[in-house]
Amino acid sequence: GTRIKTRKRNIAAPLDPAAFSDAVVQIYLDNAGDLELIAKSLESADLNFSRYGDTFFEVVFTGGRTQPGTTKPDEGERHPYSIIDCEPTRELILPSVIYIQKILRRKPFLIKNLENVMRRFLQSLELFEENERKKLAIFTALAFSQKLSGLPPETVFQPLLKDNLVAKGLVLSFITDFFKEYLIDNSLDDLISILKRGKVEENLLDFFPSAKRSPEGFSEHFTKEGLVPLVEYNEKKIFEVKLKDMKSALTTQITEEVDISEVIETVKQRVKDAKLPDIEVVRILWDVIMDAVQWSGKNQQQNANAALRQVKTWATLLNTFCTNGKLELELMYKVQMQCYEDAKLMKLFPEIVRSLYEQDVLAEDTILHWFRKGTNPKGRYASSFHFLH
């Protein structure tokens, strides 16, 4: 009465990449490219994904295996439902992104293989047709939009920086397609944060061929492509770098107590080179002068004396650049804010203003105007009128 166990005959799992690839292609063909059904069939198929993950993504992207080290098709079966075979529109590429997302949820270890294949394709952009590069760019943008499980931006951006690809202008057109597609669903801040994580945000000009590699080239290209927010962001960033550079150059000079005429020359040169607006210059000068104060005072009085000494020492510098009532007013607001925010200067506002008045930096009219109109309620002191008398 013993029951004889019969073993179900297992269909042998494919043991080489070619057989694995053919098996996956067959699943695509059997399901006529219906990605839902394909995902289900892959789930139940006896396939060694951990060994042939790269091959799997080659089949997803190109419809079959690619020859080692290239993007050219290899021998073997192919299917016509791949990303490279569809039209370059988001409507047709998005389903593939969602399908890959599904597969990665079930087999998270495949993310490494997706990275490998994407890195290889991006390093070989010149082997794709222009149309195919566009599809890759749209796919990449949608992959980040959909937050494709753990795809690191470095994987995508770093391979693009190969000199020969950049020189041919292939990278610029890829990255432009990528930006345009990504910004349909996401904000500029999202894009910047991806670029930061990909370690390319600091040097977006590296995507440009050397002939076009200039801030003007950047603005011209992306304005023409309709990506004005990106242009504005980049100009603001360049501007901030110039301000920072000027600030650190001046801080050094003032700390080392360089001759005032030399400091004035530095400011003039920087303003000319960087086309800095007068208002920014006045703000920076005040910051730099105050940052250089030696706040060693044990008490309020010593700190006050140090600050007032500093104002007196560098009054000529302020005077050179506070050339009209509007800029003088700006300086007053700047001083007012600092006296309001910095405990060390809390009660010094009237004295600093008096000192600036005595050194001819502020005109009486400006002070009266400020007193009547003072737009900033912060730090408007009840005692603020006593230096008017």
PDB file of N, CA, C and O in Angstrom, residues 289-333:
ATOM      1  N   ILE A 289      32.801  94.411   7.074  1.00  0.00           N
ATOM      2  CA  ILE A 289      33.385  95.308   8.095  1.00  0.00           C
ATOM      3  C   ILE A 289      33.025  94.810   9.500  1.00  0.00           C
ATOM      4  O   ILE A 289      33.873  94.760  10.399  1.00  0.00           O
ATOM      5  N   MET A 290      31.784  94.406   9.684  1.00  0.00           N
ATOM      6  CA  MET A 290      31.351  93.935  11.011  1.00  0.00           C
ATOM      7  C   MET A 290      31.938  92.565  11.362  1.00  0.00           C
ATOM      8  O   MET A 290      32.268  92.288  12.504  1.00  0.00           O
ATOM      9  N   ASP A 291      32.061  91.700  10.324  1.00  0.00           N
ATOM     10  CA  ASP A 291      32.617  90.358  10.594  1.00  0.00           C
ATOM     11  C   ASP A 291      34.057  90.446  11.078  1.00  0.00           C
ATOM     12  O   ASP A 291      34.548  89.560  11.765  1.00  0.00           O
ATOM     13  N   ALA A 292      34.737  91.522  10.662  1.00  0.00           N
ATOM     14  CA  ALA A 292      36.161  91.622  10.999  1.00  0.00           C
ATOM     15  C   ALA A 292      36.400  92.230  12.381  1.00  0.00           C
ATOM     16  O   ALA A 292      37.538  92.326  12.833  1.00  0.00           O
ATOM     17  N   VAL A 293      35.327  92.637  13.066  1.00  0.00           N
ATOM     18  CA  VAL A 293      35.514  93.208  14.414  1.00  0.00           C
ATOM     19  C   VAL A 293      36.032  92.112  15.351  1.00  0.00           C
ATOM     20  O   VAL A 293      35.562  90.972  15.311  1.00  0.00           O
ATOM     21  N   GLN A 294      37.024  92.466  16.180  1.00  0.00           N
ATOM     22  CA  GLN A 294      37.509  91.501  17.181  1.00  0.00           C
ATOM     23  C   GLN A 294      36.592  91.570  18.406  1.00  0.00           C
ATOM     24  O   GLN A 294      36.740  92.448  19.242  1.00  0.00           O
ATOM     25  N   TRP A 295      35.657  90.639  18.497  1.00  0.00           N
ATOM     26  CA  TRP A 295      34.702  90.699  19.613  1.00  0.00           C
ATOM     27  C   TRP A 295      35.301  90.049  20.859  1.00  0.00           C
ATOM     28  O   TRP A 295      34.833  89.010  21.302  1.00  0.00           O
ATOM     29  N   SER A 296      36.353  90.637  21.371  1.00  0.00           N
ATOM     30  CA  SER A 296      36.957  89.961  22.526  1.00  0.00           C
ATOM     31  C   SER A 296      36.402  90.549  23.825  1.00  0.00           C
ATOM     32  O   SER A 296      36.772  90.142  24.917  1.00  0.00           O
ATOM     33  N   GLY A 297      35.521  91.558  23.663  1.00  0.00           N
ATOM     34  CA  GLY A 297      35.069  92.307  24.841  1.00  0.00           C
ATOM     35  C   GLY A 297      34.434  91.437  25.907  1.00  0.00           C
ATOM     36  O   GLY A 297      33.614  90.580  25.625  1.00  0.00           O
ATOM     37  N   LYS A 298      34.852  91.683  27.133  1.00  0.00           N
ATOM     38  CA  LYS A 298      34.257  90.945  28.254  1.00  0.00           C
ATOM     39  C   LYS A 298      32.875  91.522  28.553  1.00  0.00           C
ATOM     40  O   LYS A 298      32.030  90.880  29.127  1.00  0.00           O
ATOM     41  N   ASN A 299      32.686  92.785  28.186  1.00  0.00           N
ATOM     42  CA  ASN A 299      31.381  93.373  28.493  1.00  0.00           C
ATOM     43  C   ASN A 299      30.848  94.151  27.288  1.00  0.00           C
ATOM     44  O   ASN A 299      31.538  94.377  26.300  1.00  0.00           O
ATOM     45  N   GLN A 300      29.597  94.544  27.425  1.00  0.00           N
ATOM     46  CA  GLN A 300      28.872  95.256  26.370  1.00  0.00           C
ATOM     47  C   GLN A 300      29.644  96.485  25.888  1.00  0.00           C
ATOM     48  O   GLN A 300      29.751  96.727  24.696  1.00  0.00           O
ATOM     49  N   GLN A 301      30.243  97.212  26.857  1.00  0.00           N
ATOM     50  CA  GLN A 301      30.906  98.470  26.504  1.00  0.00           C
ATOM     51  C   GLN A 301      32.112  98.241  25.594  1.00  0.00           C
ATOM     52  O   GLN A 301      32.298  98.933  24.596  1.00  0.00           O
ATOM     53  N   GLN A 302      32.921  97.205  25.928  1.00  0.00           N
ATOM     54  CA  GLN A 302      34.109  96.929  25.107  1.00  0.00           C
ATOM     55  C   GLN A 302      33.697  96.538  23.690  1.00  0.00           C
ATOM     56  O   GLN A 302      34.318  96.954  22.720  1.00  0.00           O
ATOM     57  N   ASN A 303      32.640  95.711  23.591  1.00  0.00           N
ATOM     58  CA  ASN A 303      32.142  95.328  22.270  1.00  0.00           C
ATOM     59  C   ASN A 303      31.659  96.544  21.495  1.00  0.00           C
ATOM     60  O   ASN A 303      31.929  96.697  20.306  1.00  0.00           O
ATOM     61  N   ALA A 304      30.942  97.412  22.194  1.00  0.00           N
ATOM     62  CA  ALA A 304      30.414  98.623  21.556  1.00  0.00           C
ATOM     63  C   ALA A 304      31.565  99.478  21.023  1.00  0.00           C
ATOM     64  O   ALA A 304      31.542  99.938  19.871  1.00  0.00           O
ATOM     65  N   ASN A 305      32.599  99.636  21.844  1.00  0.00           N
ATOM     66  CA  ASN A 305      33.753 100.446  21.425  1.00  0.00           C
ATOM     67  C   ASN A 305      34.426  99.841  20.199  1.00  0.00           C
ATOM     68  O   ASN A 305      34.797 100.556  19.265  1.00  0.00           O
ATOM     69  N   ALA A 306      34.575  98.508  20.224  1.00  0.00           N
ATOM     70  CA  ALA A 306      35.235  97.830  19.092  1.00  0.00           C
ATOM     71  C   ALA A 306      34.439  98.063  17.803  1.00  0.00           C
ATOM     72  O   ALA A 306      35.009  98.376  16.754  1.00  0.00           O
ATOM     73  N   ALA A 307      33.109  97.935  17.909  1.00  0.00           N
ATOM     74  CA  ALA A 307      32.262  98.101  16.714  1.00  0.00           C
ATOM     75  C   ALA A 307      32.355  99.535  16.193  1.00  0.00           C
ATOM     76  O   ALA A 307      32.499  99.760  14.989  1.00  0.00           O
ATOM     77  N   LEU A 308      32.294 100.489  17.099  1.00  0.00           N
ATOM     78  CA  LEU A 308      32.319 101.894  16.668  1.00  0.00           C
ATOM     79  C   LEU A 308      33.683 102.274  16.086  1.00  0.00           C
ATOM     80  O   LEU A 308      33.775 103.036  15.126  1.00  0.00           O
ATOM     81  N   ARG A 309      34.747 101.709  16.680  1.00  0.00           N
ATOM     82  CA  ARG A 309      36.107 101.946  16.132  1.00  0.00           C
ATOM     83  C   ARG A 309      36.165 101.449  14.685  1.00  0.00           C
ATOM     84  O   ARG A 309      36.689 102.116  13.796  1.00  0.00           O
ATOM     85  N   GLN A 310      35.579 100.254  14.471  1.00  0.00           N
ATOM     86  CA  GLN A 310      35.599  99.645  13.142  1.00  0.00           C
ATOM     87  C   GLN A 310      34.845 100.528  12.131  1.00  0.00           C
ATOM     88  O   GLN A 310      35.295 100.750  11.017  1.00  0.00           O
ATOM     89  N   VAL A 311      33.695 101.039  12.551  1.00  0.00           N
ATOM     90  CA  VAL A 311      32.885 101.893  11.667  1.00  0.00           C
ATOM     91  C   VAL A 311      33.706 103.121  11.263  1.00  0.00           C
ATOM     92  O   VAL A 311      33.747 103.511  10.097  1.00  0.00           O
ATOM     93  N   LYS A 312      34.376 103.691  12.253  1.00  0.00           N
ATOM     94  CA  LYS A 312      35.163 104.902  12.004  1.00  0.00           C
ATOM     95  C   LYS A 312      36.312 104.603  11.033  1.00  0.00           C
ATOM     96  O   LYS A 312      36.567 105.352  10.089  1.00  0.00           O
ATOM     97  N   THR A 313      36.999 103.478  11.289  1.00  0.00           N
ATOM     98  CA  THR A 313      38.166 103.110  10.472  1.00  0.00           C
ATOM     99  C   THR A 313      37.795 102.963   9.007  1.00  0.00           C
ATOM    100  O   THR A 313      38.528 103.376   8.122  1.00  0.00           O
ATOM    101  N   TRP A 314      36.629 102.308   8.745  1.00  0.00           N
ATOM    102  CA  TRP A 314      36.297 101.956   7.361  1.00  0.00           C
ATOM    103  C   TRP A 314      35.201 102.841   6.764  1.00  0.00           C
ATOM    104  O   TRP A 314      34.619 102.513   5.724  1.00  0.00           O
ATOM    105  N   ALA A 315      34.940 103.992   7.402  1.00  0.00           N
ATOM    106  CA  ALA A 315      33.870 104.872   6.917  1.00  0.00           C
ATOM    107  C   ALA A 315      34.115 105.308   5.461  1.00  0.00           C
ATOM    108  O   ALA A 315      33.191 105.352   4.644  1.00  0.00           O
ATOM    109  N   THR A 316      35.389 105.591   5.124  1.00  0.00           N
ATOM    110  CA  THR A 316      35.695 106.044   3.759  1.00  0.00           C
ATOM    111  C   THR A 316      35.279 105.000   2.730  1.00  0.00           C
ATOM    112  O   THR A 316      34.818 105.329   1.636  1.00  0.00           O
ATOM    113  N   LEU A 317      35.472 103.717   3.091  1.00  0.00           N
ATOM    114  CA  LEU A 317      35.095 102.620   2.182  1.00  0.00           C
ATOM    115  C   LEU A 317      33.583 102.659   1.933  1.00  0.00           C
ATOM    116  O   LEU A 317      33.125 102.604   0.790  1.00  0.00           O
ATOM    117  N   LEU A 318      32.821 102.784   3.010  1.00  0.00           N
ATOM    118  CA  LEU A 318      31.356 102.841   2.871  1.00  0.00           C
ATOM    119  C   LEU A 318      30.955 104.076   2.070  1.00  0.00           C
ATOM    120  O   LEU A 318      30.083 104.021   1.204  1.00  0.00           O
ATOM    121  N   ASN A 319      31.628 105.176   2.366  1.00  0.00           N
ATOM    122  CA  ASN A 319      31.301 106.431   1.728  1.00  0.00           C
ATOM    123  C   ASN A 319      31.489 106.370   0.203  1.00  0.00           C
ATOM    124  O   ASN A 319      30.705 106.922  -0.565  1.00  0.00           O
ATOM    125  N   THR A 320      32.545 105.629  -0.205  1.00  0.00           N
ATOM    126  CA  THR A 320      32.854 105.522  -1.640  1.00  0.00           C
ATOM    127  C   THR A 320      31.706 104.860  -2.412  1.00  0.00           C
ATOM    128  O   THR A 320      31.469 105.173  -3.568  1.00  0.00           O
ATOM    129  N   PHE A 321      31.022 103.927  -1.746  1.00  0.00           N
ATOM    130  CA  PHE A 321      30.006 103.153  -2.484  1.00  0.00           C
ATOM    131  C   PHE A 321      28.559 103.504  -2.119  1.00  0.00           C
ATOM    132  O   PHE A 321      27.630 103.069  -2.778  1.00  0.00           O
ATOM    133  N   CYS A 322      28.366 104.279  -1.040  1.00  0.00           N
ATOM    134  CA  CYS A 322      27.013 104.776  -0.730  1.00  0.00           C
ATOM    135  C   CYS A 322      26.840 106.085  -1.460  1.00  0.00           C
ATOM    136  O   CYS A 322      26.947 107.162  -0.860  1.00  0.00           O
ATOM    137  N   THR A 323      26.569 106.028  -2.749  1.00  0.00           N
ATOM    138  CA  THR A 323      26.682 107.242  -3.559  1.00  0.00           C
ATOM    139  C   THR A 323      25.377 108.010  -3.692  1.00  0.00           C
ATOM    140  O   THR A 323      25.329 109.055  -4.300  1.00  0.00           O
ATOM    141  N   ASN A 324      24.280 107.458  -3.163  1.00  0.00           N
ATOM    142  CA  ASN A 324      23.024 108.225  -3.244  1.00  0.00           C
ATOM    143  C   ASN A 324      22.117 107.863  -2.074  1.00  0.00           C
ATOM    144  O   ASN A 324      22.393 106.925  -1.314  1.00  0.00           O
ATOM    145  N   GLY A 325      21.015 108.624  -1.945  1.00  0.00           N
ATOM    146  CA  GLY A 325      20.104 108.458  -0.815  1.00  0.00           C
ATOM    147  C   GLY A 325      19.563 107.032  -0.705  1.00  0.00           C
ATOM    148  O   GLY A 325      19.418 106.487   0.390  1.00  0.00           O
ATOM    149  N   LYS A 326      19.291 106.424  -1.868  1.00  0.00           N
ATOM    150  CA  LYS A 326      18.708 105.083  -1.859  1.00  0.00           C
ATOM    151  C   LYS A 326      19.686 104.084  -1.216  1.00  0.00           C
ATOM    152  O   LYS A 326      19.306 103.229  -0.411  1.00  0.00           O
ATOM    153  N   LEU A 327      20.961 104.212  -1.573  1.00  0.00           N
ATOM    154  CA  LEU A 327      21.967 103.289  -1.033  1.00  0.00           C
ATOM    155  C   LEU A 327      22.237 103.584   0.443  1.00  0.00           C
ATOM    156  O   LEU A 327      22.466 102.671   1.239  1.00  0.00           O
ATOM    157  N   GLU A 328      22.200 104.864   0.805  1.00  0.00           N
ATOM    158  CA  GLU A 328      22.378 105.210   2.226  1.00  0.00           C
ATOM    159  C   GLU A 328      21.256 104.588   3.058  1.00  0.00           C
ATOM    160  O   GLU A 328      21.472 104.054   4.146  1.00  0.00           O
ATOM    161  N   LEU A 329      20.040 104.652   2.491  1.00  0.00           N
ATOM    162  CA  LEU A 329      18.880 104.085   3.183  1.00  0.00           C
ATOM    163  C   LEU A 329      19.052 102.579   3.339  1.00  0.00           C
ATOM    164  O   LEU A 329      18.769 101.994   4.389  1.00  0.00           O
ATOM    165  N   GLU A 330      19.548 101.955   2.282  1.00  0.00           N
ATOM    166  CA  GLU A 330      19.792 100.500   2.307  1.00  0.00           C
ATOM    167  C   GLU A 330      20.772 100.165   3.444  1.00  0.00           C
ATOM    168  O   GLU A 330      20.588  99.198   4.173  1.00  0.00           O
ATOM    169  N   LEU A 331      21.808 100.990   3.563  1.00  0.00           N
ATOM    170  CA  LEU A 331      22.801 100.773   4.617  1.00  0.00           C
ATOM    171  C   LEU A 331      22.131 100.891   5.993  1.00  0.00           C
ATOM    172  O   LEU A 331      22.369 100.079   6.890  1.00  0.00           O
ATOM    173  N   MET A 332      21.257 101.895   6.139  1.00  0.00           N
ATOM    174  CA  MET A 332      20.568 102.056   7.429  1.00  0.00           C
ATOM    175  C   MET A 332      19.737 100.817   7.778  1.00  0.00           C
ATOM    176  O   MET A 332      19.739 100.335   8.903  1.00  0.00           O
ATOM    177  N   TYR A 333      19.014 100.300   6.782  1.00  0.00           N
ATOM    178  CA  TYR A 333      18.200  99.094   7.045  1.00  0.00           C
ATOM    179  C   TYR A 333      19.095  97.921   7.433  1.00  0.00           C
ATOM    180  O   TYR A 333      18.771  97.131   8.318  1.00  0.00           O
TER     181      TYR A 333
END
